Coordinates of C-alpha atoms and ligand atoms in Angstrom, one line a residue:
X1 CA -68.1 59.5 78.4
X2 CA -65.6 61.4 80.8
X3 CA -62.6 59.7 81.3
X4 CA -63.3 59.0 85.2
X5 CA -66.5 57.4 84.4
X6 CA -64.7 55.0 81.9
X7 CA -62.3 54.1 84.4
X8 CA -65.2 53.3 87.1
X9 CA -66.9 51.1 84.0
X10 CA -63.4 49.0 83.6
X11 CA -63.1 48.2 87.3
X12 CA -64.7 44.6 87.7
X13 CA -68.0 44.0 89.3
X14 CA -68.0 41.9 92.5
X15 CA -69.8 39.3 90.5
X16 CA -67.8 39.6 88.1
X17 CA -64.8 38.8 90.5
X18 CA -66.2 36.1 92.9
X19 CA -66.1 34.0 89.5
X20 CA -62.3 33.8 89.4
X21 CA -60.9 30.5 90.8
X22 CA -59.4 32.8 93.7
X23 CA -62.6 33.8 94.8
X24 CA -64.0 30.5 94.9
X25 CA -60.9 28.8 97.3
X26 CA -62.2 32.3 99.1
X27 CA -65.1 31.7 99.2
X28 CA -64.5 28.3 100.5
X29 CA -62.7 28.9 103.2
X30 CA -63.7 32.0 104.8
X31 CA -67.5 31.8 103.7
X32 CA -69.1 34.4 101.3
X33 CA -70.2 37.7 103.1
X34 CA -66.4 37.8 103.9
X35 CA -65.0 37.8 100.5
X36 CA -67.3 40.2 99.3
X37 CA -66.3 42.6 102.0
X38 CA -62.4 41.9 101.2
X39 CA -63.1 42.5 97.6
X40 CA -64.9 45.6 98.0
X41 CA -62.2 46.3 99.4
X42 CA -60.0 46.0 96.6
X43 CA -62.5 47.2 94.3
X44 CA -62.7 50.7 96.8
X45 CA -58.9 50.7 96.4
X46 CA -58.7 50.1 92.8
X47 CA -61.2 53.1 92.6
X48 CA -59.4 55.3 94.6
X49 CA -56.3 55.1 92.7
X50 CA -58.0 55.3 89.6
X51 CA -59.3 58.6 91.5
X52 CA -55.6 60.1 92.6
X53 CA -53.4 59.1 89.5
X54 CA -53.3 57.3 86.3
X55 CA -52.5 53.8 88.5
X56 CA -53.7 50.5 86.2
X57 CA -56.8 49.6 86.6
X58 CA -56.7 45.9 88.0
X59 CA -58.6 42.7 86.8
X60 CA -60.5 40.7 88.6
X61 CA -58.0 37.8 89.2
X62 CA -55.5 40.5 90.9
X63 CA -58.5 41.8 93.2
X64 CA -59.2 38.5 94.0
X65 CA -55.8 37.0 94.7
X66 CA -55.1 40.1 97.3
X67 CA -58.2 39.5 98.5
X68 CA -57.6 36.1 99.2
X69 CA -54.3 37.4 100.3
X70 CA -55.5 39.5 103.0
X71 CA -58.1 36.9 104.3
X72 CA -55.5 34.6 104.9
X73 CA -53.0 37.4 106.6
X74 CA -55.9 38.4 108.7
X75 CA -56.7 34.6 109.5
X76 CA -53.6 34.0 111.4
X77 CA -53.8 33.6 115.2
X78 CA -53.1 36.2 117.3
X79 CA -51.8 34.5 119.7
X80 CA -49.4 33.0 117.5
X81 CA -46.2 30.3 118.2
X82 CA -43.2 32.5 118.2
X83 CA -39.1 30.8 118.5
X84 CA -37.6 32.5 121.5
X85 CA -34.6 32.7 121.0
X86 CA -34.6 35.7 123.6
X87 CA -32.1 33.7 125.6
X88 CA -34.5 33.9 128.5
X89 CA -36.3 30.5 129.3
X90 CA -39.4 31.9 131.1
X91 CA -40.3 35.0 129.2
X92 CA -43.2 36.4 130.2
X93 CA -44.0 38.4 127.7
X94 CA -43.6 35.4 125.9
X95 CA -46.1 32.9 128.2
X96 CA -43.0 31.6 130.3
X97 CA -43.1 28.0 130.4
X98 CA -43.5 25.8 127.8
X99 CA -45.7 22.7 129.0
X100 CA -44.7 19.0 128.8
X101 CA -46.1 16.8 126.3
X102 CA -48.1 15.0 129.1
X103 CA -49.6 18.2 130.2
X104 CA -50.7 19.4 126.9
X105 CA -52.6 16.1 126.5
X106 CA -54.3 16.1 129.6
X107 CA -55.1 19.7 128.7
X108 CA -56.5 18.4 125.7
X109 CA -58.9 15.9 127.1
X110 CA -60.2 17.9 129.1
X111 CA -61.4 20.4 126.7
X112 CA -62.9 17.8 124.6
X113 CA -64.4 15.8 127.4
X114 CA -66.6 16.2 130.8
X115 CA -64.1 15.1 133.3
X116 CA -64.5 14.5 137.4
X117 CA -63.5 17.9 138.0
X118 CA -65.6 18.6 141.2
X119 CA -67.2 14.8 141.5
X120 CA -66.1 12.0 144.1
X121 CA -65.8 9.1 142.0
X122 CA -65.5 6.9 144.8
X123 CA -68.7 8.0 146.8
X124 CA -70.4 9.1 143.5
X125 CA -71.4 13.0 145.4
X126 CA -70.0 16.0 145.1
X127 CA -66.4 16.7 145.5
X128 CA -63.6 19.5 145.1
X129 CA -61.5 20.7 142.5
X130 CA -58.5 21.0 144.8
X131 CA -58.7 17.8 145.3
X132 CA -57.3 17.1 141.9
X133 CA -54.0 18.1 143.0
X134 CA -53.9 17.9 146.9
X135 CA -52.2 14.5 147.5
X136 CA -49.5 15.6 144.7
X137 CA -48.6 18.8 146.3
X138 CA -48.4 17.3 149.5
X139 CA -46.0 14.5 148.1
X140 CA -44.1 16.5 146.8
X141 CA -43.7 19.3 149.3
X142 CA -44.1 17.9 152.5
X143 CA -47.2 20.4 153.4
X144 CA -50.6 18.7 155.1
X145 CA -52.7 20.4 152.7
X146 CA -52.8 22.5 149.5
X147 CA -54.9 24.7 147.2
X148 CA -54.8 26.1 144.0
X149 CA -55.6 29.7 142.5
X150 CA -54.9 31.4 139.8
X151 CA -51.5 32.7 139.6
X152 CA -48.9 33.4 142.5
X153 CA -49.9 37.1 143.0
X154 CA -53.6 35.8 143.9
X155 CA -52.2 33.5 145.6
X156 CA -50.5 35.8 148.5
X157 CA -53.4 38.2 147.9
X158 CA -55.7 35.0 149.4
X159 CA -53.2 34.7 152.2
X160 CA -53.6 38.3 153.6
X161 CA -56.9 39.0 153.4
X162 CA -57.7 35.4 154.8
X163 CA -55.6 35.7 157.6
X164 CA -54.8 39.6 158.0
X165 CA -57.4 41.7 156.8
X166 CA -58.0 44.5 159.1
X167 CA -54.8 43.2 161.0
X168 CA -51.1 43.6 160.8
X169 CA -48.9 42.1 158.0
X170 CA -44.8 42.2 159.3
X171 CA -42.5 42.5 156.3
X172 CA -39.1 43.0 156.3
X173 CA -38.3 46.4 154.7
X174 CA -35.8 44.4 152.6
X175 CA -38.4 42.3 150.8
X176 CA -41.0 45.1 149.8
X177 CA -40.7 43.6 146.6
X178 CA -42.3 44.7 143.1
X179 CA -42.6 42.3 140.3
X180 CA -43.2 44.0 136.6
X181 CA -46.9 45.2 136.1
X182 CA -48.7 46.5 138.9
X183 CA -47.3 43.9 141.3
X184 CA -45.7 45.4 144.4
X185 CA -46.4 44.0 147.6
X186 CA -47.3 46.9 150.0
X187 CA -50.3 47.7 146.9
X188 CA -51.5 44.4 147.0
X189 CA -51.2 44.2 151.1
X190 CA -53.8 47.6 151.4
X191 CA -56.3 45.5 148.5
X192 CA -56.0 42.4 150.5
X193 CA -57.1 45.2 153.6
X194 CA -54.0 44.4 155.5
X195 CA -52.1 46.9 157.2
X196 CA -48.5 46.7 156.3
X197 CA -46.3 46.8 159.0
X198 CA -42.5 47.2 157.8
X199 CA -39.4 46.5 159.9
X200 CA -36.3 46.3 159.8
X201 CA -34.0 48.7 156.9
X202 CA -33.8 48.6 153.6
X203 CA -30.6 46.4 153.9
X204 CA -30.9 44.9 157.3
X205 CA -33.3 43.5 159.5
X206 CA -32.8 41.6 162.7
X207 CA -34.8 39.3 164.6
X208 CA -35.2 41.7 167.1
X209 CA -37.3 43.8 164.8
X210 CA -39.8 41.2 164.0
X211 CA -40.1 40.5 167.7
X212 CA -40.9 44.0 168.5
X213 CA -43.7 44.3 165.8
X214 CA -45.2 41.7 167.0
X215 CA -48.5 42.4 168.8
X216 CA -52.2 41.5 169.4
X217 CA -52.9 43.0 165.9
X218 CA -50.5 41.1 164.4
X219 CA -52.4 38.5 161.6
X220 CA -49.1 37.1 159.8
X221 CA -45.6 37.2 159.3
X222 CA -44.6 37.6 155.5
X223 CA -41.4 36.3 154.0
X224 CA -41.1 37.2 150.5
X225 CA -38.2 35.6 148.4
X226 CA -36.5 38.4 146.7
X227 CA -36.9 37.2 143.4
X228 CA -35.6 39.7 141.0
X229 CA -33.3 41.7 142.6
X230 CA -29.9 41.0 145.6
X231 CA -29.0 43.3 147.7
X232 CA -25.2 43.0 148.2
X233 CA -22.9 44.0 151.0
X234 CA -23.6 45.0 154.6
X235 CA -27.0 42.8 154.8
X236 CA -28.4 40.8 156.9
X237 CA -32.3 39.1 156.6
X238 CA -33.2 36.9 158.9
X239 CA -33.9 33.3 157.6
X240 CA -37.5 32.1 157.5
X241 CA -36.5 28.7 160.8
X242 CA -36.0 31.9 163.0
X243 CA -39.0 33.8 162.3
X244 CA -40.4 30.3 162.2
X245 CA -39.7 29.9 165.5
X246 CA -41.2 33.4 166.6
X247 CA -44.3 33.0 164.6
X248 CA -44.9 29.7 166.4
X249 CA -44.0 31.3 170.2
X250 CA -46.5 34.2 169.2
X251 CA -48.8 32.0 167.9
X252 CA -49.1 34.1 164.3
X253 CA -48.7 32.4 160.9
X254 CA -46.1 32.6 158.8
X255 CA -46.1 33.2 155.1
X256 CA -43.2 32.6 153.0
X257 CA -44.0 33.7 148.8
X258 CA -41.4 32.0 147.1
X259 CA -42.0 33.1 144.0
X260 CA -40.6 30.9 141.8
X261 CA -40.2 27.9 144.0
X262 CA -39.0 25.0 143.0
X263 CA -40.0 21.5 143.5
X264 CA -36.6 20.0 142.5
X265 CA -33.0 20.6 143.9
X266 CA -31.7 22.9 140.5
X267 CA -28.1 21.8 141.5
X268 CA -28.8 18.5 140.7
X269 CA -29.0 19.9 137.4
X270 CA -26.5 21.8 136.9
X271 CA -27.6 25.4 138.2
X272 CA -27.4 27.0 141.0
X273 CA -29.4 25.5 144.3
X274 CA -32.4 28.0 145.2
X275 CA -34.2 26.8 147.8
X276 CA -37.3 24.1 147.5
X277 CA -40.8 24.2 148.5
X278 CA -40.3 21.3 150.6
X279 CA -37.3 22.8 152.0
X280 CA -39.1 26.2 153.0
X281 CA -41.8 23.9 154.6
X282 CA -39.8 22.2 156.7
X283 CA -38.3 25.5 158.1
X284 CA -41.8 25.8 159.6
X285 CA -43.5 28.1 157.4
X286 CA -47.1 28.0 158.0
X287 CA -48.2 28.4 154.5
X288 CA -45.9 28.6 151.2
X289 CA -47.0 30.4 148.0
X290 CA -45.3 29.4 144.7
X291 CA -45.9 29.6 140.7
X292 CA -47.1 27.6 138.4
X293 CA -45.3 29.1 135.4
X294 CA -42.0 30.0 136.6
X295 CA -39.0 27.4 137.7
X296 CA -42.0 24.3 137.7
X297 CA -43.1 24.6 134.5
X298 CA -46.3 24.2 134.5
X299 CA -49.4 26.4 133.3
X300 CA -50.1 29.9 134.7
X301 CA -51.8 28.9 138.9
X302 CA -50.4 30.0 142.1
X303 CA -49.8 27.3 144.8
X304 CA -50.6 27.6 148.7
X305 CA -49.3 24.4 150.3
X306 CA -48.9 24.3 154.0
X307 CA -50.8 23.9 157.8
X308 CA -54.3 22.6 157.2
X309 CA -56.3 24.4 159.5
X310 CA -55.1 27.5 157.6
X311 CA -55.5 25.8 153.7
X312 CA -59.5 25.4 155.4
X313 CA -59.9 29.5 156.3
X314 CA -58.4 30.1 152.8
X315 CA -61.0 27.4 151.0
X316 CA -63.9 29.6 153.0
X317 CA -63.0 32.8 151.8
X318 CA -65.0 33.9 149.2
X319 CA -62.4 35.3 146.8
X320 CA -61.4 31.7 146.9
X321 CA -64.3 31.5 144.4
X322 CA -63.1 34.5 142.4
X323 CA -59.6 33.2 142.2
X324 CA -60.4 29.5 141.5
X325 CA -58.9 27.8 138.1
X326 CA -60.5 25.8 135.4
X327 CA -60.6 22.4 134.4
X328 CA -58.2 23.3 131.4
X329 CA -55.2 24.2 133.6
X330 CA -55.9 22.0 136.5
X331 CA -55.1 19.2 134.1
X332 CA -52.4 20.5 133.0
X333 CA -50.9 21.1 136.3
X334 CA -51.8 17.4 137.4
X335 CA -50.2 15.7 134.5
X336 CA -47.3 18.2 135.0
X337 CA -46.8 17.3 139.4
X338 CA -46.7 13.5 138.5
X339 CA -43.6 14.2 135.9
X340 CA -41.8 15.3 139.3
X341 CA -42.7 11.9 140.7
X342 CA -40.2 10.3 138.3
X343 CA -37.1 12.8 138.9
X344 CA -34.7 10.9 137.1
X345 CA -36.3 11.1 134.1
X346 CA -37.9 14.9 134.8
X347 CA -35.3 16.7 132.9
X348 CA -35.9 15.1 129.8
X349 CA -39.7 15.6 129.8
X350 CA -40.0 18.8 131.6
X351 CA -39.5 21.6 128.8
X352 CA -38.7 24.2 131.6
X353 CA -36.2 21.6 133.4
X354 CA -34.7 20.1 130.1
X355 CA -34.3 24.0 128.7
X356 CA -32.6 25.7 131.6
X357 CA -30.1 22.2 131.7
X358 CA -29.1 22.1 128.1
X359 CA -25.3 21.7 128.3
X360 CA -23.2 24.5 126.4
X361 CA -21.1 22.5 124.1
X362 CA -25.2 20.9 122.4
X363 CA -26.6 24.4 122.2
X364 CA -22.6 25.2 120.6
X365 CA -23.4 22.5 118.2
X366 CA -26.7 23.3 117.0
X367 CA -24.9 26.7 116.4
X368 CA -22.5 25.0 113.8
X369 CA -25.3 23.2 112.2
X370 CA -27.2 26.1 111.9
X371 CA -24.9 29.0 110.5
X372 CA -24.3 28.6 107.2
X373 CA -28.1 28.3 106.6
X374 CA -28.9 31.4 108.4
X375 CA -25.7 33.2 106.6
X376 CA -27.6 32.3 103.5
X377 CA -30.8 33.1 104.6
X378 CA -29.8 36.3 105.7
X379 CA -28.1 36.9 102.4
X380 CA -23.8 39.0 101.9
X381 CA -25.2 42.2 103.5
X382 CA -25.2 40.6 106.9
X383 CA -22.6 38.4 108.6
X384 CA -23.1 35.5 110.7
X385 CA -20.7 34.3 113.4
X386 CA -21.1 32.2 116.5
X387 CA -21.1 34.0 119.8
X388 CA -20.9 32.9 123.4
X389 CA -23.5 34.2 125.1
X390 CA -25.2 34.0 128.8
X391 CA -29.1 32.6 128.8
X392 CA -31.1 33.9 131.9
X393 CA -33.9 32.2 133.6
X394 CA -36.3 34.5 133.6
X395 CA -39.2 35.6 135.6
X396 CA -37.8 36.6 138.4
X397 CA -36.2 33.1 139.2
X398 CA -31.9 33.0 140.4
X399 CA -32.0 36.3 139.1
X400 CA -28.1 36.6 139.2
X401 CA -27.5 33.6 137.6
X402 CA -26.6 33.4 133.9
X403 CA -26.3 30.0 132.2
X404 CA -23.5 30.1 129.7
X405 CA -25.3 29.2 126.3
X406 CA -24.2 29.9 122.7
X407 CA -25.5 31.7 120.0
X408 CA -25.8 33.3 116.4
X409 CA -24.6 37.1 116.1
X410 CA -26.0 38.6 113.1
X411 CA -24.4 42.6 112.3
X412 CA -24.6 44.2 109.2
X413 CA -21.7 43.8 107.1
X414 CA -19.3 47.0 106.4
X415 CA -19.6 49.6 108.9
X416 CA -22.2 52.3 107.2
X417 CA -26.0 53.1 108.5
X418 CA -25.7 49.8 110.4
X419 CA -28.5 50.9 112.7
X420 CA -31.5 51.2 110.1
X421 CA -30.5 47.8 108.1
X422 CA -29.9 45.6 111.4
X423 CA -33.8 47.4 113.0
X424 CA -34.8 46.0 109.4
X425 CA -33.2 42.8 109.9
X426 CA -35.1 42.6 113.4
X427 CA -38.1 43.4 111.8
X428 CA -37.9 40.7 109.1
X429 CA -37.6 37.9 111.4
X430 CA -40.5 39.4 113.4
X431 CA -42.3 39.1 110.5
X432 CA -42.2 35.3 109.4
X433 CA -44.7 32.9 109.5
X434 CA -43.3 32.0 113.1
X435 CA -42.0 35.1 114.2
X436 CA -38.7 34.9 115.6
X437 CA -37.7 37.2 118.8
X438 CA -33.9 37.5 119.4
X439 CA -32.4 40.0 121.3
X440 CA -30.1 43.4 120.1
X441 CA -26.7 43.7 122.0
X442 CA -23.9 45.5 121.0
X443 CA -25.2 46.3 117.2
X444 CA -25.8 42.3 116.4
X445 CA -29.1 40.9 116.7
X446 CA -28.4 37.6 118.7
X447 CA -30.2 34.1 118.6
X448 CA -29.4 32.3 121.5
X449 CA -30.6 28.7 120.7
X450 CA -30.9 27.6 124.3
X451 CA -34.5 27.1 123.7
X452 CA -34.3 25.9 120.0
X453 CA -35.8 22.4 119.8
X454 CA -36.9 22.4 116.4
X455 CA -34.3 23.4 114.3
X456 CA -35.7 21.6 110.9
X457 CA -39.3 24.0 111.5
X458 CA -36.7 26.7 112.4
X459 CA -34.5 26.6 108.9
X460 CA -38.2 26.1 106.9
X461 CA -39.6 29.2 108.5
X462 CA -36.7 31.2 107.5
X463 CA -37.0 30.6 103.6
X464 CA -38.7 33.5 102.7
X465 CA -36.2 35.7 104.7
X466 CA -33.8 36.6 102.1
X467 CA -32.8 40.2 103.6
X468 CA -29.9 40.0 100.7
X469 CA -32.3 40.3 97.9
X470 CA -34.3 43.4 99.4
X471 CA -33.4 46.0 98.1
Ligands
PLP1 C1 -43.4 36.1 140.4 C2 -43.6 36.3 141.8 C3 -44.9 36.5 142.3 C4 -46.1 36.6 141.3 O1 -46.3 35.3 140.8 P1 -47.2 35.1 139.5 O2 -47.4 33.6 139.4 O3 -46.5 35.7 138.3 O4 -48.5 35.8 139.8 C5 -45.1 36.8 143.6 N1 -44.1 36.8 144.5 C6 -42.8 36.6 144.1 C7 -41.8 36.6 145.1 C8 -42.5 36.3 142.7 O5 -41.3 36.1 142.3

């Protein structure tokens, strides 16, 4: 017998294996036909080495354990909880807001149950969706009516093809905006089969300029809130009550996209005022887009609040249908509007609200709980120090306005091949059980614990860290 062929006649038979107590808490949990293909796996591996060197041939509790090993590595959710500790409240790429407890349970019910979702329960016929949400929106904005689609971007892409496809769309050369992804506003004005009629300069436009596009062609007026960007210096933009005022003479509806848009006055809170929905009603927009995700904190929907005659055109429109949201998120976004209905008390159940509002010197003292346990987490070849540091808001909302937040630096200790160990470092934490995304400034990797609620699951997550002891 040839050497090869004794090693292939020592490597255990998947029967052999799927007897070990390993394979049976396998087999248990991920159901048969899948440990056997993870074992063969092993078994495929353990041949293959055998095949390439003189590696040890394995038993069949070792095949089975990193069988079981990868089951359960390949089991975890892709879309997994991570800790932001980015320092940026609504991170996109990190699902922006965070929903309130109330919303998550009304979310909850109504996966698990049927619910009235399109059903009068007063007449007992047929009813809408929208109507869900109306008379919340309209409290708490002022508008007559209101509709619901799926994010922002559909929302002003519903706009202007309801009211200006195949017509003229004014916009202010300052306010051609783009967003991140594909996002720009003169892209989505030619799908939407609006023509997009810019005025004005890239700094300054003038009431005078809106006035002279205006024409028979003319379907709407579009205000768009420059959410992530200011232009500084010689500008001028002319505020939404004046064009207000020339929509309504011309008798042509005007949009304002907010964006962000805010049901709350943020100054009340300690940040900087941006402008409210109701406020931006009032002005005499004809129709108001918003977020659902950003600054209201509430699950990904776009909002269109404003005149009701217009609100009908939009419900008639088939993309309407195409846009529409699901039972899921329309709780959510209920349950999430009646929090505002209690504003006193908003701040401390709104995770968005309560987040962006966190006073410095709480965030500064969750630092000093928190560093000596991340020192020795991270083990000597890394220092830890507490760092000021400037938390954004994120997704586009007050842009150029940093909250002042605190934080942990970590840099490698000593000055040598600091790049390599700190991207390792980075990596590490990326790689627990609750992945943790910081941020990499000035060669430290920085936590800022602005959004760091559960410091207990924090510290237990970071156990099998130890960095020191690698290597
Ligand atoms: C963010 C934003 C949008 C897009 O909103 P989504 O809800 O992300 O689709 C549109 N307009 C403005 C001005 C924005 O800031």
């Amino acid at each position: 017998m040839g050497v090869r062929t004794s090693i292939l006649s020592r490597i255990p038979s998947v029967d052999e294996i799927l007897k070990t107590d390993a394979a049976r808490v396998a087999v248990a949990r991920f159901g048969r036909p899948r440990v056997v293909a993870a074992i063969r796996r092993g078994t495929d591996a353990a041949r293959q080495a055998s095949d390439t060197g003189d590696a040890p041939v394995p038993g069949p509790d070792a095949i089975a354990a990193a069988a079981l090993a990868w089951l359960e590595a390949d089991a975890r959710p892709n879309a997994r909880p991570v800790f932001n500790l980015t320092g940026t409240v609504l991170h996109t790429n990190l699902g922006r807001a965070v929903l309130a407890e109330a919303a998550v349970e009304a979310a909850t019910v109504a996966m698990r149950e049927a619910i009235a979702l399109e059903f009068d329960l007063v007449q007992g016929k047929r009813g809408e969706r929208d109507a869900l949400v109306r008379g919340l929106l309209c409290d708490l904005t002022g508008a007559e009516d209101a509709t619901v689609v799926n994010n922002n971007a559909a929302a002003v892409l519903l706009t202007l093809n309801t009211l200006a496809k195949g017509r003229d769309a004014i916009v202010s050369r300052g306010e051609l905006i783009e967003i991140g992804g594909a996002f720009r506003m003169p892209e989505i004005m030619a799908r939407a089969g609006a023509r997009l009629v810019e005025v004005g300069t890239t700094n300054r436009t003038h009431e005078k300029d809106y006035a002279a596009a205006i024409g028979p062609k003319t379907g709407l007026i579009l205000k768009v809130h420059t959410s992530n960007y200011r232009i500084e210096g010689f500008t001028r933009s002319v505020p939404a009550k004046a064009i207000a005022a020339l929509a309504r003479a011309s008798h042509v509806p005007l949009l304002n996209d907010l964006g962000s848009g805010t049901l709350v006055d943020l100054a009340r809170h300690g940040l900087a005022h941006e402008q409210t929905v109701r406020e931006a009603v009032a002005e005499g927009a004809d129709l108001v887009t918003f977020s659902g995700d950003k600054l209201l904190g509430g699950p990904q929907a776009g909002f269109i609040v404003g005149r009701r005659d217009l609100i009908a055109r939009l419900n008639r429109n088939p993309m309407k249908r195409a846009l529409r949201i699901d039972k899921i998120r329309l709780a959510a976004i209920e349950a999430t509007l009646r929090l505002y209905r209690d504003p006193d008390r908003l701040a401390e159940r709104l995770p968005t609200l309560r987040m962006m509002a966190r006073p410095c010197a709480d965030i500064a003292a969750a630092a000093e709980r928190l560093l000596p346990k991340i020192a020795a987490a991270v083990g000597p070849r890394f220092e830890a120090g507490i760092v000021a540091c400037d938390s954004q808001i994120g997704s586009g909302a007050l842009p150029t306005e940093t909250i002042a937040s605190a934080g942990i630096a970590l840099r490698v200790a000593g000055a040598k091949s600091s790049g390599r160990a700190l991207a390792a470092l980075v990596t590490a934490f990326r790689e627990l059980e609750r992945p943790v995304i910081g941020r990499v400034e000035n060669d430290a990797f920085m936590l800022d614990l602005r959004c760091l609620e559960d410091e207990a699951g924090f510290l237990r997550n970071l156990s099998p860290l130890r960095i020191g002891e690698r290597g």
